[in-house]
mmCIF file of N, CA, C and O in Angstrom:
data_model
loop_
_atom_site.group_PDB
_atom_site.id
_atom_site.type_symbol
_atom_site.label_atom_id
_atom_site.label_comp_id
_atom_site.label_asym_id
_atom_site.label_seq_id
_atom_site.Cartn_x
_atom_site.Cartn_y
_atom_site.Cartn_z
ATOM 1 N N GLY B 1 -17.704 29.973 54.445
ATOM 2 C CA GLY B 1 -15.900 29.882 54.483
ATOM 3 C C GLY B 1 -15.688 28.289 54.065
ATOM 4 O O GLY B 1 -16.342 27.369 54.541
ATOM 5 N N ALA B 2 -14.574 28.220 53.309
ATOM 6 C CA ALA B 2 -14.123 27.283 52.952
ATOM 7 C C ALA B 2 -13.122 26.608 53.982
ATOM 8 O O ALA B 2 -12.483 27.585 54.540
ATOM 9 N N ASP B 3 -12.969 25.182 54.345
ATOM 10 C CA ASP B 3 -12.186 24.883 55.211
ATOM 11 C C ASP B 3 -10.980 24.443 54.631
ATOM 12 O O ASP B 3 -10.740 23.243 54.043
ATOM 13 N N CYS B 4 -9.983 25.703 54.629
ATOM 14 C CA CYS B 4 -8.694 25.350 53.800
ATOM 15 C C CYS B 4 -7.643 24.384 54.386
ATOM 16 O O CYS B 4 -7.172 23.764 53.924
ATOM 17 N N LYS B 5 -7.910 24.267 55.583
ATOM 18 C CA LYS B 5 -7.151 23.065 56.392
ATOM 19 C C LYS B 5 -7.454 21.595 55.945
ATOM 20 O O LYS B 5 -6.460 20.983 55.525
ATOM 21 N N LEU B 6 -8.596 21.441 55.843
ATOM 22 C CA LEU B 6 -8.942 20.030 55.065
ATOM 23 C C LEU B 6 -8.695 19.888 53.548
ATOM 24 O O LEU B 6 -8.166 18.857 53.253
ATOM 25 N N MET B 7 -8.777 21.022 53.052
ATOM 26 C CA MET B 7 -8.352 20.952 51.740
ATOM 27 C C MET B 7 -6.717 20.700 51.296
ATOM 28 O O MET B 7 -6.600 19.599 50.607
ATOM 29 N N TRP B 8 -5.985 21.204 52.326
ATOM 30 C CA TRP B 8 -4.688 21.327 52.183
ATOM 31 C C TRP B 8 -4.363 19.604 52.831
ATOM 32 O O TRP B 8 -3.441 19.076 52.247
ATOM 33 N N TYR B 9 -4.902 19.191 53.724
ATOM 34 C CA TYR B 9 -4.899 17.788 54.147
ATOM 35 C C TYR B 9 -5.138 16.842 52.976
ATOM 36 O O TYR B 9 -4.523 15.846 52.882
ATOM 37 N N ARG B 10 -6.237 16.886 52.507
ATOM 38 C CA ARG B 10 -6.503 16.144 51.276
ATOM 39 C C ARG B 10 -5.736 16.290 50.267
ATOM 40 O O ARG B 10 -5.411 15.156 49.762
ATOM 41 N N ILE B 11 -4.899 17.305 49.662
ATOM 42 C CA ILE B 11 -4.073 17.629 48.736
ATOM 43 C C ILE B 11 -2.856 16.803 49.165
ATOM 44 O O ILE B 11 -2.149 15.940 48.517
ATOM 45 N N MET B 12 -2.275 16.891 50.756
ATOM 46 C CA MET B 12 -1.075 16.287 51.124
ATOM 47 C C MET B 12 -1.463 14.694 50.898
ATOM 48 O O MET B 12 -0.471 13.778 50.751
ATOM 49 N N ASP B 13 -2.301 14.539 51.545
ATOM 50 C CA ASP B 13 -2.582 12.947 51.601
ATOM 51 C C ASP B 13 -2.722 12.211 50.154
ATOM 52 O O ASP B 13 -2.201 11.031 49.923
ATOM 53 N N LEU B 14 -3.338 13.019 48.904
ATOM 54 C CA LEU B 14 -3.313 12.527 47.729
ATOM 55 C C LEU B 14 -2.040 12.459 47.321
ATOM 56 O O LEU B 14 -1.524 11.302 46.559
ATOM 57 N N CYS B 15 -1.029 13.426 47.506
ATOM 58 C CA CYS B 15 0.211 13.324 46.971
ATOM 59 C C CYS B 15 1.099 12.042 47.534
ATOM 60 O O CYS B 15 1.677 11.375 47.042
ATOM 61 N N VAL B 16 0.795 11.989 48.969
ATOM 62 C CA VAL B 16 1.548 10.811 49.732
ATOM 63 C C VAL B 16 0.931 9.395 49.218
ATOM 64 O O VAL B 16 2.039 8.836 48.884
ATOM 65 N N LYS B 17 -0.290 9.295 48.981
ATOM 66 C CA LYS B 17 -0.758 8.090 48.592
ATOM 67 C C LYS B 17 -0.237 7.605 46.954
ATOM 68 O O LYS B 17 0.258 6.833 46.678
ATOM 69 N N THR B 18 -0.189 8.988 46.087
ATOM 70 C CA THR B 18 0.252 8.630 44.902
ATOM 71 C C THR B 18 1.667 8.212 44.989
ATOM 72 O O THR B 18 2.334 7.346 44.222
ATOM 73 N N LEU B 19 2.755 8.700 45.898
ATOM 74 C CA LEU B 19 4.093 8.423 45.951
ATOM 75 C C LEU B 19 4.032 7.030 46.316
ATOM 76 O O LEU B 19 5.027 6.199 46.038
ATOM 77 N N PHE B 20 3.069 6.405 47.318
ATOM 78 C CA PHE B 20 3.524 5.300 47.963
ATOM 79 C C PHE B 20 3.232 4.532 47.037
ATOM 80 O O PHE B 20 3.541 3.468 46.493
ATOM 81 N N ALA B 21 2.377 4.638 46.058
ATOM 82 C CA ALA B 21 1.816 3.507 44.852
ATOM 83 C C ALA B 21 3.006 3.475 43.747
ATOM 84 O O ALA B 21 2.997 2.410 43.344
ATOM 85 N N VAL B 22 3.690 4.485 43.734
ATOM 86 C CA VAL B 22 4.803 4.285 42.891
ATOM 87 C C VAL B 22 6.306 3.962 43.445
ATOM 88 O O VAL B 22 7.237 3.961 42.871
ATOM 89 N N GLU B 23 6.208 3.971 44.828
ATOM 90 C CA GLU B 23 7.637 3.718 45.727
ATOM 91 C C GLU B 23 8.509 2.635 44.885
ATOM 92 O O GLU B 23 9.639 2.706 44.951
ATOM 93 N N PRO B 24 7.597 1.255 45.088
ATOM 94 C CA PRO B 24 8.620 0.238 44.697
ATOM 95 C C PRO B 24 9.160 0.360 43.276
ATOM 96 O O PRO B 24 10.474 -0.090 43.353
ATOM 97 N N VAL B 25 8.553 1.024 42.306
ATOM 98 C CA VAL B 25 9.508 1.132 40.980
ATOM 99 C C VAL B 25 10.572 2.300 41.053
ATOM 100 O O VAL B 25 11.610 2.080 40.628
ATOM 101 N N ILE B 26 10.233 3.224 41.995
ATOM 102 C CA ILE B 26 11.424 4.308 42.152
ATOM 103 C C ILE B 26 12.407 3.707 42.648
ATOM 104 O O ILE B 26 13.675 4.018 42.501
ATOM 105 N N ALA B 27 12.102 3.008 43.966
ATOM 106 C CA ALA B 27 13.359 2.327 44.448
ATOM 107 C C ALA B 27 14.033 1.371 43.975
ATOM 108 O O ALA B 27 15.143 1.428 43.977
ATOM 109 N N ASN B 28 13.398 0.634 43.043
ATOM 110 C CA ASN B 28 14.054 -0.510 42.415
ATOM 111 C C ASN B 28 15.046 0.372 41.247
ATOM 112 O O ASN B 28 16.220 0.090 41.214
ATOM 113 N N ARG B 29 14.717 1.302 40.715
ATOM 114 C CA ARG B 29 15.318 1.912 39.629
ATOM 115 C C ARG B 29 16.494 2.760 40.385
ATOM 116 O O ARG B 29 17.567 2.797 39.689
ATOM 117 N N THR B 30 16.456 3.457 41.407
ATOM 118 C CA THR B 30 17.456 4.115 42.175
ATOM 119 C C THR B 30 18.263 3.041 42.483
ATOM 120 O O THR B 30 19.660 3.711 42.309
ATOM 121 N N ARG B 31 18.006 2.078 42.946
ATOM 122 C CA ARG B 31 19.327 0.988 43.531
ATOM 123 C C ARG B 31 19.910 0.551 42.332
ATOM 124 O O ARG B 31 20.953 0.424 42.468
ATOM 125 N N LYS B 32 19.554 0.545 41.088
ATOM 126 C CA LYS B 32 20.141 0.109 40.118
ATOM 127 C C LYS B 32 21.198 1.225 39.574
ATOM 128 O O LYS B 32 22.084 0.982 38.872
ATOM 129 N N VAL B 33 21.141 2.392 39.932
ATOM 130 C CA VAL B 33 21.870 3.626 39.537
ATOM 131 C C VAL B 33 22.482 4.692 40.290
ATOM 132 O O VAL B 33 23.461 5.205 40.020
ATOM 133 N N VAL B 34 21.997 4.047 41.538
ATOM 134 C CA VAL B 34 22.825 5.082 42.720
ATOM 135 C C VAL B 34 23.873 4.001 43.575
ATOM 136 O O VAL B 34 23.221 3.151 44.066
ATOM 137 N N ASP B 35 25.042 4.361 43.769
ATOM 138 C CA ASP B 35 25.956 3.502 44.449
ATOM 139 C C ASP B 35 25.783 3.725 46.045
ATOM 140 O O ASP B 35 25.801 2.734 46.760
ATOM 141 N N ASN B 36 25.683 5.043 46.161
ATOM 142 C CA ASN B 36 25.450 5.237 47.798
ATOM 143 C C ASN B 36 24.271 5.730 48.236
ATOM 144 O O ASN B 36 23.526 6.874 47.905
ATOM 145 N N HIS B 37 23.324 4.664 48.601
ATOM 146 C CA HIS B 37 21.926 4.845 48.892
ATOM 147 C C HIS B 37 21.686 6.071 50.050
ATOM 148 O O HIS B 37 22.408 6.026 50.848
ATOM 149 N N GLY B 38 20.853 6.738 49.810
ATOM 150 C CA GLY B 38 20.588 7.807 50.795
ATOM 151 C C GLY B 38 20.787 9.061 50.612
ATOM 152 O O GLY B 38 20.878 10.034 51.408
ATOM 153 N N VAL B 39 21.718 9.499 49.538
ATOM 154 C CA VAL B 39 22.405 10.410 49.297
ATOM 155 C C VAL B 39 22.154 11.191 47.954
ATOM 156 O O VAL B 39 22.603 12.081 47.311
ATOM 157 N N CYS B 40 20.849 11.040 47.577
ATOM 158 C CA CYS B 40 20.166 11.496 46.472
ATOM 159 C C CYS B 40 18.312 11.941 46.577
ATOM 160 O O CYS B 40 18.134 11.508 47.713
ATOM 161 N N PHE B 41 18.198 12.744 45.922
ATOM 162 C CA PHE B 41 16.557 13.068 46.081
ATOM 163 C C PHE B 41 16.238 13.517 44.535
ATOM 164 O O PHE B 41 16.999 13.873 43.627
ATOM 165 N N GLU B 42 15.077 13.673 44.416
ATOM 166 C CA GLU B 42 14.236 14.093 43.422
ATOM 167 C C GLU B 42 13.143 14.921 43.696
ATOM 168 O O GLU B 42 12.738 14.621 44.781
ATOM 169 N N ILE B 43 12.876 15.720 42.610
ATOM 170 C CA ILE B 43 11.772 17.021 43.207
ATOM 171 C C ILE B 43 10.516 16.406 42.284
ATOM 172 O O ILE B 43 10.684 16.278 41.005
ATOM 173 N N TYR B 44 9.371 16.266 42.684
ATOM 174 C CA TYR B 44 8.194 15.790 41.856
ATOM 175 C C TYR B 44 7.356 17.103 42.039
ATOM 176 O O TYR B 44 7.145 17.828 43.022
ATOM 177 N N GLY B 45 6.463 17.329 40.768
ATOM 178 C CA GLY B 45 5.755 18.570 40.904
ATOM 179 C C GLY B 45 4.146 18.043 40.223
ATOM 180 O O GLY B 45 4.125 17.433 39.513
ATOM 181 N N PHE B 46 3.551 18.129 41.036
ATOM 182 C CA PHE B 46 1.982 17.749 41.441
ATOM 183 C C PHE B 46 1.151 18.852 41.040
ATOM 184 O O PHE B 46 1.214 19.808 41.358
ATOM 185 N N ASP B 47 0.436 18.462 39.615
ATOM 186 C CA ASP B 47 -0.409 19.577 39.323
ATOM 187 C C ASP B 47 -1.937 19.078 39.771
ATOM 188 O O ASP B 47 -2.242 17.904 39.425
ATOM 189 N N ILE B 48 -2.420 19.863 40.718
ATOM 190 C CA ILE B 48 -3.869 19.385 41.308
ATOM 191 C C ILE B 48 -4.807 20.416 40.711
ATOM 192 O O ILE B 48 -4.647 21.737 41.035
ATOM 193 N N LEU B 49 -6.142 19.684 40.826
ATOM 194 C CA LEU B 49 -7.424 20.594 40.315
ATOM 195 C C LEU B 49 -8.165 20.442 41.522
ATOM 196 O O LEU B 49 -8.266 19.170 42.104
ATOM 197 N N VAL B 50 -8.662 21.567 42.129
ATOM 198 C CA VAL B 50 -9.683 21.290 43.185
ATOM 199 C C VAL B 50 -11.031 21.444 42.736
ATOM 200 O O VAL B 50 -11.192 22.746 42.422
ATOM 201 N N ASP B 51 -12.018 21.011 43.198
ATOM 202 C CA ASP B 51 -13.202 20.740 42.720
ATOM 203 C C ASP B 51 -14.027 21.797 43.550
ATOM 204 O O ASP B 51 -13.517 22.196 44.814
ATOM 205 N N ASP B 52 -15.430 22.049 43.389
ATOM 206 C CA ASP B 52 -16.352 22.814 44.262
ATOM 207 C C ASP B 52 -16.476 22.578 45.764
ATOM 208 O O ASP B 52 -16.659 23.030 46.695
ATOM 209 N N LEU B 53 -16.207 21.165 45.740
ATOM 210 C CA LEU B 53 -16.406 20.621 47.157
ATOM 211 C C LEU B 53 -14.898 20.578 47.749
ATOM 212 O O LEU B 53 -14.819 19.779 48.583
ATOM 213 N N LEU B 54 -13.996 21.095 47.248
ATOM 214 C CA LEU B 54 -12.527 21.149 47.895
ATOM 215 C C LEU B 54 -11.868 19.919 47.815
ATOM 216 O O LEU B 54 -11.090 19.408 48.511
ATOM 217 N N LYS B 55 -12.489 18.947 46.852
ATOM 218 C CA LYS B 55 -11.689 17.670 46.569
ATOM 219 C C LYS B 55 -10.646 17.703 45.574
ATOM 220 O O LYS B 55 -11.010 18.342 44.609
ATOM 221 N N PRO B 56 -9.386 17.351 45.908
ATOM 222 C CA PRO B 56 -8.364 17.545 45.050
ATOM 223 C C PRO B 56 -8.430 16.358 43.837
ATOM 224 O O PRO B 56 -8.554 15.330 44.147
ATOM 225 N N TRP B 57 -8.027 16.586 42.734
ATOM 226 C CA TRP B 57 -7.631 15.826 41.743
ATOM 227 C C TRP B 57 -6.465 16.054 41.200
ATOM 228 O O TRP B 57 -6.166 17.007 40.818
ATOM 229 N N ILE B 58 -5.678 14.771 40.657
ATOM 230 C CA ILE B 58 -4.167 14.839 40.115
ATOM 231 C C ILE B 58 -4.372 15.108 38.764
ATOM 232 O O ILE B 58 -5.061 13.916 38.120
ATOM 233 N N LEU B 59 -3.797 16.020 38.263
ATOM 234 C CA LEU B 59 -3.900 16.393 36.787
ATOM 235 C C LEU B 59 -2.774 15.490 36.386
ATOM 236 O O LEU B 59 -3.028 14.748 35.169
ATOM 237 N N GLU B 60 -1.507 15.860 37.074
ATOM 238 C CA GLU B 60 -0.157 15.145 36.292
ATOM 239 C C GLU B 60 0.720 15.209 37.289
ATOM 240 O O GLU B 60 0.606 16.051 38.338
ATOM 241 N N VAL B 61 1.955 14.379 37.368
ATOM 242 C CA VAL B 61 2.706 14.512 38.202
ATOM 243 C C VAL B 61 4.096 14.696 37.328
ATOM 244 O O VAL B 61 4.428 13.928 36.398
ATOM 245 N N ASN B 62 4.986 15.596 37.671
ATOM 246 C CA ASN B 62 6.132 16.022 36.682
ATOM 247 C C ASN B 62 7.359 15.650 37.453
ATOM 248 O O ASN B 62 7.665 15.817 38.742
ATOM 249 N N LEU B 63 8.349 14.693 36.556
ATOM 250 C CA LEU B 63 9.774 14.487 37.374
ATOM 251 C C LEU B 63 10.385 15.687 37.086
ATOM 252 O O LEU B 63 10.490 16.124 35.794
ATOM 253 N N SER B 64 11.039 16.218 37.948
ATOM 254 C CA SER B 64 12.199 17.074 37.960
ATOM 255 C C SER B 64 11.489 18.239 37.135
ATOM 256 O O SER B 64 11.877 18.900 36.003
ATOM 257 N N PRO B 65 10.499 19.033 37.857
ATOM 258 C CA PRO B 65 9.691 20.234 37.103
ATOM 259 C C PRO B 65 10.653 21.325 37.030
ATOM 260 O O PRO B 65 11.593 21.229 37.873
ATOM 261 N N SER B 66 10.284 22.184 36.081
ATOM 262 C CA SER B 66 11.193 23.290 35.871
ATOM 263 C C SER B 66 11.235 24.152 37.092
ATOM 264 O O SER B 66 10.319 24.472 37.651
ATOM 265 N N MET B 67 12.178 24.706 37.688
ATOM 266 C CA MET B 67 12.390 25.561 38.773
ATOM 267 C C MET B 67 12.585 27.018 38.303
ATOM 268 O O MET B 67 12.946 28.109 38.827
ATOM 269 N N GLN B 68 12.253 27.177 36.873
ATOM 270 C CA GLN B 68 12.501 28.585 36.303
ATOM 271 C C GLN B 68 11.281 29.632 36.780
ATOM 272 O O GLN B 68 10.155 28.855 36.700
ATOM 273 N N ALA B 69 11.622 30.596 37.275
ATOM 274 C CA ALA B 69 10.371 31.666 37.751
ATOM 275 C C ALA B 69 9.974 32.573 36.486
ATOM 276 O O ALA B 69 10.846 33.282 35.866
ATOM 277 N N GLU B 70 8.670 32.581 36.139
ATOM 278 C CA GLU B 70 8.009 32.997 34.888
ATOM 279 C C GLU B 70 7.377 34.465 35.285
ATOM 280 O O GLU B 70 7.147 35.137 34.481
ATOM 281 N N SER B 71 7.211 34.482 36.745
ATOM 282 C CA SER B 71 6.342 35.537 37.143
ATOM 283 C C SER B 71 6.654 35.881 38.676
ATOM 284 O O SER B 71 7.403 34.765 39.183
ATOM 285 N N PRO B 72 6.104 37.044 39.504
ATOM 286 C CA PRO B 72 6.874 37.267 40.766
ATOM 287 C C PRO B 72 6.233 36.283 41.567
ATOM 288 O O PRO B 72 6.910 35.911 42.403
ATOM 289 N N LEU B 73 4.913 35.696 41.233
ATOM 290 C CA LEU B 73 4.385 34.615 42.035
ATOM 291 C C LEU B 73 5.063 33.397 42.033
ATOM 292 O O LEU B 73 5.391 32.512 43.100
ATOM 293 N N ASP B 74 5.469 33.061 40.739
ATOM 294 C CA ASP B 74 6.273 31.830 40.547
ATOM 295 C C ASP B 74 7.467 32.097 41.343
ATOM 296 O O ASP B 74 8.161 30.978 41.961
ATOM 297 N N TRP B 75 8.092 33.123 41.036
ATOM 298 C CA TRP B 75 9.588 33.429 42.009
ATOM 299 C C TRP B 75 9.408 33.046 43.544
ATOM 300 O O TRP B 75 10.249 32.362 44.133
ATOM 301 N N GLN B 76 8.249 33.715 43.690
ATOM 302 C CA GLN B 76 8.174 33.567 45.344
ATOM 303 C C GLN B 76 7.892 32.300 45.823
ATOM 304 O O GLN B 76 8.502 31.671 46.886
ATOM 305 N N ILE B 77 6.951 31.450 45.223
ATOM 306 C CA ILE B 77 6.700 29.887 45.547
ATOM 307 C C ILE B 77 8.119 29.142 45.222
ATOM 308 O O ILE B 77 8.463 28.490 45.927
ATOM 309 N N LYS B 78 8.717 29.280 44.000
ATOM 310 C CA LYS B 78 9.882 28.332 43.981
ATOM 311 C C LYS B 78 11.178 28.786 44.819
ATOM 312 O O LYS B 78 11.735 27.759 45.315
ATOM 313 N N SER B 79 11.374 30.000 45.094
ATOM 314 C CA SER B 79 12.609 30.498 46.099
ATOM 315 C C SER B 79 12.291 29.765 47.355
ATOM 316 O O SER B 79 13.209 29.397 47.845
ATOM 317 N N SER B 80 11.015 29.898 47.827
ATOM 318 C CA SER B 80 10.933 29.507 49.238
ATOM 319 C C SER B 80 11.019 27.773 49.381
ATOM 320 O O SER B 80 11.199 27.326 50.172
ATOM 321 N N LEU B 81 10.858 27.250 48.040
ATOM 322 C CA LEU B 81 11.094 25.703 48.050
ATOM 323 C C LEU B 81 12.534 25.388 48.297
ATOM 324 O O LEU B 81 12.927 24.500 49.031
ATOM 325 N N LEU B 82 13.380 26.203 47.756
ATOM 326 C CA LEU B 82 14.842 26.272 47.661
ATOM 327 C C LEU B 82 15.595 26.612 49.182
ATOM 328 O O LEU B 82 16.623 26.199 49.188
ATOM 329 N N SER B 83 14.876 27.310 49.762
ATOM 330 C CA SER B 83 15.630 27.922 50.700
ATOM 331 C C SER B 83 15.225 27.372 52.259
ATOM 332 O O SER B 83 14.391 26.505 52.339
#
């Protein structure tokens, strides 16, 4: 059996570290365009590949990913994000 808890921990760790790496750039640009700080948000879409050792690899990060549902599974995942 695969250790799914460990896999998800590694994915979350990778996503957090990726956001930490770009946080100064994001914060600087946000300060330039937003008058009232703390009243906006951005959604990022992480495309992750998991290898046979359950190690996650980032393929890409999308800014404002599409929320259009193209299949029943897509609908289930995306609707749970918004509720």
